[in-house]
mmCIF file of C-alpha atoms in Angstrom:
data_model
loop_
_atom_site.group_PDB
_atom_site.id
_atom_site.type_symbol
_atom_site.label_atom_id
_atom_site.label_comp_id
_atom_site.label_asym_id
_atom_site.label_seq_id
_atom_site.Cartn_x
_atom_site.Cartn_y
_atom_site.Cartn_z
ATOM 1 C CA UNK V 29 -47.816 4.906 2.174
ATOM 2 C CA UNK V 30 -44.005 5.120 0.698
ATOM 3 C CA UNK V 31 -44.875 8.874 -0.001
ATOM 4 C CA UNK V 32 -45.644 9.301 3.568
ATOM 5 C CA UNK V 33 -42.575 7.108 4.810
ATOM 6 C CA UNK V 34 -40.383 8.954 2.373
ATOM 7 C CA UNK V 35 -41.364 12.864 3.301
ATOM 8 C CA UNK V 36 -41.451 12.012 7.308
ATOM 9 C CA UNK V 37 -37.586 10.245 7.145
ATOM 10 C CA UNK V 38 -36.716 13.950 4.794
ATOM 11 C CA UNK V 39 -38.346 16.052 7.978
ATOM 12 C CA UNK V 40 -36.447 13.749 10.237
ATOM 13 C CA UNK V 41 -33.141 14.052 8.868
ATOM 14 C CA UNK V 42 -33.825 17.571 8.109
ATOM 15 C CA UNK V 43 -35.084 18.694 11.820
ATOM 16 C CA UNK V 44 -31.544 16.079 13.022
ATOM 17 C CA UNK V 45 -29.310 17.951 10.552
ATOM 18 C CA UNK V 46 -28.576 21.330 12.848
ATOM 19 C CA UNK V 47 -28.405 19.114 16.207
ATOM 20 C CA UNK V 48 -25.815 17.067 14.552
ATOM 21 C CA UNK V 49 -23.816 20.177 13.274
ATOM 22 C CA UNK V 50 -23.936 21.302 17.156
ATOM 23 C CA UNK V 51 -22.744 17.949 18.396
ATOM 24 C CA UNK V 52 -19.610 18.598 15.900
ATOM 25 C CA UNK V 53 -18.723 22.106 16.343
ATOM 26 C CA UNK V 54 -16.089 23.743 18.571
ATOM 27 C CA UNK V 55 -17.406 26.337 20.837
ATOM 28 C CA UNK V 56 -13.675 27.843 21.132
ATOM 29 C CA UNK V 57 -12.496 27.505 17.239
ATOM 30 C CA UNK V 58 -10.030 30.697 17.107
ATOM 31 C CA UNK V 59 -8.334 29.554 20.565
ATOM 32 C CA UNK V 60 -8.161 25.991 19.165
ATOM 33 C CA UNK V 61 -6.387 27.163 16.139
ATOM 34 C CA UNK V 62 -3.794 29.594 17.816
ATOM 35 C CA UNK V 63 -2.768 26.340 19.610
ATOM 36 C CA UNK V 64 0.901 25.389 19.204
ATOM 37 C CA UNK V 65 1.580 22.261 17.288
ATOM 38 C CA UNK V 66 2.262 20.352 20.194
ATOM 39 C CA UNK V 67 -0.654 20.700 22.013
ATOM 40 C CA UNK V 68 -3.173 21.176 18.710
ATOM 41 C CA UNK V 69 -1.846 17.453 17.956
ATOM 42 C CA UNK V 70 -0.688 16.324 21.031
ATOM 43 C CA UNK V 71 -2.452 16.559 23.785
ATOM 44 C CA UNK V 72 -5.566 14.276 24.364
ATOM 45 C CA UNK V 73 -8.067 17.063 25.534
ATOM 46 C CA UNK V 74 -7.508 19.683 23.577
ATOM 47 C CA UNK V 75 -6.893 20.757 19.691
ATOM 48 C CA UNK V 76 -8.196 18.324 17.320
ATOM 49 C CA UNK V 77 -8.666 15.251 19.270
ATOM 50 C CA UNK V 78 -11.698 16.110 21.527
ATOM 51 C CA UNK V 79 -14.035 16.619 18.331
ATOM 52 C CA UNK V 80 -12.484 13.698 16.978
ATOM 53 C CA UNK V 81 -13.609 11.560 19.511
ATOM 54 C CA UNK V 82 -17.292 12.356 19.148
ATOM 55 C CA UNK V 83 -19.271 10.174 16.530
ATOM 56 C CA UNK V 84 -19.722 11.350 13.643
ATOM 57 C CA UNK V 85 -17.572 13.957 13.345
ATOM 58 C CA UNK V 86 -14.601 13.110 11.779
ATOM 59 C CA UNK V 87 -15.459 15.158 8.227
ATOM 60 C CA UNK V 88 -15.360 18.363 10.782
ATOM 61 C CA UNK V 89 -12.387 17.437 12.316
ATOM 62 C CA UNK V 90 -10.292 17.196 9.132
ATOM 63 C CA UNK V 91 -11.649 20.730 8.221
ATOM 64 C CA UNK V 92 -10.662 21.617 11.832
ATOM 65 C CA UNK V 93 -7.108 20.653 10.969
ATOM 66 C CA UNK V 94 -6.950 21.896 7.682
ATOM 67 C CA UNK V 95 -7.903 25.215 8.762
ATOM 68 C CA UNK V 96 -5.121 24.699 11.510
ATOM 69 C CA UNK V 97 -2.473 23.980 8.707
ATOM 70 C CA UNK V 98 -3.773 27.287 7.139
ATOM 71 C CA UNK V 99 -3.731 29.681 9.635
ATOM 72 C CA UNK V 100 0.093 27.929 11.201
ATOM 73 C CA UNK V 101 3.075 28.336 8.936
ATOM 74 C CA UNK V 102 4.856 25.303 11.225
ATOM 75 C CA UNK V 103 1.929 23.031 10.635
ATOM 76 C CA UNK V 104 1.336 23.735 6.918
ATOM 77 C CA UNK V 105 3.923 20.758 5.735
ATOM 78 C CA UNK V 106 3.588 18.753 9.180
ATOM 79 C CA UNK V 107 3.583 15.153 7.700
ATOM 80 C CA UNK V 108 2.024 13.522 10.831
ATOM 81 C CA UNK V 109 -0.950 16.115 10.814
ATOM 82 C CA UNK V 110 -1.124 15.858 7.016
ATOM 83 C CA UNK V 111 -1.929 12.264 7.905
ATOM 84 C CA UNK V 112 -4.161 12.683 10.627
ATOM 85 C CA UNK V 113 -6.288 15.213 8.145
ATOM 86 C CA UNK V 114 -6.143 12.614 5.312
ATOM 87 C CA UNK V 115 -7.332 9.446 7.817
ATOM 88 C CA UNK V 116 -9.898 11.495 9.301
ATOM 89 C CA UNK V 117 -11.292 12.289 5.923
ATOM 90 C CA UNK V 118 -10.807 8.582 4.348
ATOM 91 C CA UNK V 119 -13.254 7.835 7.614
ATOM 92 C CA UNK V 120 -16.159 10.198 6.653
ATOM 93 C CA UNK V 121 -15.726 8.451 3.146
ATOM 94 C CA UNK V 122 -14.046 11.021 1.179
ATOM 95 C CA UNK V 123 -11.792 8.802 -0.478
ATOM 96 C CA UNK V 124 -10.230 10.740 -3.160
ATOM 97 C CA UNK V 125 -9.415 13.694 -1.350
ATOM 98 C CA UNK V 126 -7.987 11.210 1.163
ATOM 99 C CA UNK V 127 -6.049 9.551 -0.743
ATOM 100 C CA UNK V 128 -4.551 12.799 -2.537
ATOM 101 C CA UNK V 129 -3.555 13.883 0.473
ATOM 102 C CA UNK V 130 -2.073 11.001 1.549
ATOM 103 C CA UNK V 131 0.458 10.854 -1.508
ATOM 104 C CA UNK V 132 1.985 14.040 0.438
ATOM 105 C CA UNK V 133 3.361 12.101 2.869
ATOM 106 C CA UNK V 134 5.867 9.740 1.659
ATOM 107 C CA UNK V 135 9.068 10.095 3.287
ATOM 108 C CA UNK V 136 12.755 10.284 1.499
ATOM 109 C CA UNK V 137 13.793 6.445 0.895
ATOM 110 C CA UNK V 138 16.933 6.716 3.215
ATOM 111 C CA UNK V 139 14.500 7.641 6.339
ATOM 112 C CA UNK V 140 11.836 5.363 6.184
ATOM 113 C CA UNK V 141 13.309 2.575 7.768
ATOM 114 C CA UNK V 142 9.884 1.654 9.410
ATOM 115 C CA UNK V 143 7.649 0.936 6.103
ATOM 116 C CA UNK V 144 5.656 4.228 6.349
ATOM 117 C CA UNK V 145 5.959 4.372 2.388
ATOM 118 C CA UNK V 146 4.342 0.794 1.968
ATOM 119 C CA UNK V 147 1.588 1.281 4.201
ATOM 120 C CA UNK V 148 1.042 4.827 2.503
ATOM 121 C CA UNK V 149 0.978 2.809 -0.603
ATOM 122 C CA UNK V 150 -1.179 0.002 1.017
ATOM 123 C CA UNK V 151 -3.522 2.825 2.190
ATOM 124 C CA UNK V 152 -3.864 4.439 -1.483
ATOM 125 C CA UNK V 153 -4.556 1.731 -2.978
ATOM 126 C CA UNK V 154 -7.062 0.637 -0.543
ATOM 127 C CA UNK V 155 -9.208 3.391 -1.239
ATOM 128 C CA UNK V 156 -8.650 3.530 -4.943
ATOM 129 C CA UNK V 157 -9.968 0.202 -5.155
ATOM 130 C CA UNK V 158 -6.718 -1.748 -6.434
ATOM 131 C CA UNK V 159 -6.486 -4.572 -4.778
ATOM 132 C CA UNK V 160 -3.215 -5.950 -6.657
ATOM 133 C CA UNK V 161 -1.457 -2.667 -5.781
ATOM 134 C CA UNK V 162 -2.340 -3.431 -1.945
ATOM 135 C CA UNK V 163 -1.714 -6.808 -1.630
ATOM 136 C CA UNK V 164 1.838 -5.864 -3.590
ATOM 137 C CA UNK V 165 2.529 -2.778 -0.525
ATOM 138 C CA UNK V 166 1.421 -5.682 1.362
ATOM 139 C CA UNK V 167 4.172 -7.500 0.230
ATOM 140 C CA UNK V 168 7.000 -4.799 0.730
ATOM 141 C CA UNK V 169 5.842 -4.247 4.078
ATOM 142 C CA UNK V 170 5.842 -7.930 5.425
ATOM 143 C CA UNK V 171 9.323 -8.141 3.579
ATOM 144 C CA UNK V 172 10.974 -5.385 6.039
ATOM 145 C CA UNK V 173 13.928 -6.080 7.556
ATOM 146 C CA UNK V 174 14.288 -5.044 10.581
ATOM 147 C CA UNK V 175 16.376 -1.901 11.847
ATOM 148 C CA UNK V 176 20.262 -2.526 11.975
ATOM 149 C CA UNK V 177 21.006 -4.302 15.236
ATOM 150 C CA UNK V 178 17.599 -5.820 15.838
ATOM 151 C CA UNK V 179 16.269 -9.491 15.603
ATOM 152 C CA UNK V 180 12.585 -10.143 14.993
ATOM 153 C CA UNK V 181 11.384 -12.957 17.204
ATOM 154 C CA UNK V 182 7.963 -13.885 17.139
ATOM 155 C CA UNK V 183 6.544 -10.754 15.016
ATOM 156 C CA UNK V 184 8.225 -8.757 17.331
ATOM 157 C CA UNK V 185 11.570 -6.952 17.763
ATOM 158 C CA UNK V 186 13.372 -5.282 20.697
ATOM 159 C CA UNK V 187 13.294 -1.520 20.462
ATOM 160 C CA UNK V 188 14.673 0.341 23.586
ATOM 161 C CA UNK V 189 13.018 -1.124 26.738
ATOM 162 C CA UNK V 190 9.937 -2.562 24.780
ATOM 163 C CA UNK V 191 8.708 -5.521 22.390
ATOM 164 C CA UNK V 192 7.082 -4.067 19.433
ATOM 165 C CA UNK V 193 5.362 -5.335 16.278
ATOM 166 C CA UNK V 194 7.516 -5.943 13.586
ATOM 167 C CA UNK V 195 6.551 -5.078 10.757
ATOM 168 C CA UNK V 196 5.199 -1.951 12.227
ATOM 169 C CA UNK V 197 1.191 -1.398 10.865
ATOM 170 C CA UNK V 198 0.671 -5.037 9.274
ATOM 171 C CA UNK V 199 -1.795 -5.637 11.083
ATOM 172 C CA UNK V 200 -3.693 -2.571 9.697
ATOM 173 C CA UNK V 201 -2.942 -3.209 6.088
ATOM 174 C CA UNK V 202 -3.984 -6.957 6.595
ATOM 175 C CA UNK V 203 -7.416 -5.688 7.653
ATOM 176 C CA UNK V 204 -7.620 -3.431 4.319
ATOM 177 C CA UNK V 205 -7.223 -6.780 2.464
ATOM 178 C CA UNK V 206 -9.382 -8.578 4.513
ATOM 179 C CA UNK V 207 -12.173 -6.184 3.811
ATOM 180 C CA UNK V 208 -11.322 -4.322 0.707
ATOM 181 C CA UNK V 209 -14.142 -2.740 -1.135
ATOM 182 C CA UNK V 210 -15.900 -2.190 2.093
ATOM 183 C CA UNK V 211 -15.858 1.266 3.629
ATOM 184 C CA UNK V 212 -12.138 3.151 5.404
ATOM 185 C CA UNK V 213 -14.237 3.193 8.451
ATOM 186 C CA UNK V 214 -15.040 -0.455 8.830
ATOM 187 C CA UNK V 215 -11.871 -1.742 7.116
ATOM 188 C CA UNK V 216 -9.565 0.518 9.432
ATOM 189 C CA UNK V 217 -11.947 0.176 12.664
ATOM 190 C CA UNK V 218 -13.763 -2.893 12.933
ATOM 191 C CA UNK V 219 -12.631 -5.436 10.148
ATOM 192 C CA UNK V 220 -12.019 -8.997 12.057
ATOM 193 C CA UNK V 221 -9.246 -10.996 11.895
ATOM 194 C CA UNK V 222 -8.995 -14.094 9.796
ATOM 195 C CA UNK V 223 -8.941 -16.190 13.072
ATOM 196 C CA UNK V 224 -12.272 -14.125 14.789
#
């Protein structure tokens, strides 16, 4: 009986595998990659974002955009895309290729102003397992003053003609405490708040 269960779940799987590698592909590829920057990365319906949005495919999508960083000399050292790649890959579980890719992105000291270093480090150490190191990028991140000329008030500070979080991404990295050792997916996605 588990020899029977076993061999019809492989010919399941197997006979699903090519419909799921249709449901991921892009019919349009070479026009998707002679995109400019702006629009590969920007624009909602069209570059990477489109196959991001289906389920499931976020291990194609990261190969989407590293091709894209390939084949476009502006794009090859784009932080923000570097990123993008890296998260998209820490979702599909690849955690070490994630996370070296995500050590490409630090900023110089003098222009991260915003944390982005922390929650890099928060984010490493998240999927390297090392929970001390988090809750310590944790630490540096909740400490952050704010920019020159702004007061925090209630977790939030003034910045032009809106009220934004302050510290910027805490809420994310509190979630990669909360549910450390779990999967990027769940921790970065789904992981309730203490108070839920």
């Amino acid at each position: 009986m588990r020899l029977t269960a076993c061999l019809m779940f492989l010919a399941l799987s197997g006979a699903s595998a090519p419909l799921l590698a249709a449901e991921c592909s892009v019919a349009n590829r070479d026009a998707v990659l002679a995109l400019p920057l702006q629009v590969f990365d920007g624009d909602p319906d069209a570059g990477w974002r489109p196959l991001a949005d289906r389920p499931g495919c976020s291990l194609e999508t990261a190969d989407l955009i590293a091709d894209y960083r390939r084949q476009q000399p502006k794009a090859a050292g784009d932080l923000p895309l570097i990123w993008r790649e890296a998260q998209l890959r820490a979702l599909g579980g690849q955690r070490d290729p994630a996370s070296a890719l995500m050590r490409t992105t630090y900023k110089p000291a003098h222009a991260d102003v915003g944390g982005w270093n922390a929650y890099v480090d928060a984010t490493i150490a998240f999927l390297d397992d090392d929970l001390p190191a988090l809750k310590q990028a944790r630490a540096r991140l909740a400490a952050l003053p704010p920019p020159p000329g702004r007061v925090v008030r209630d977790g939030r500070v003034q910045v032009e003609a809106e009220q934004v979080p302050w510290p910027p991404r805490l809420p994310v990295v509190d979630a990669l405490v909360r549910c450390m050792y779990q999967p990027y997916a769940l921790a970065y996605e789904a992981c309730p708040a203490a108070s839920e």
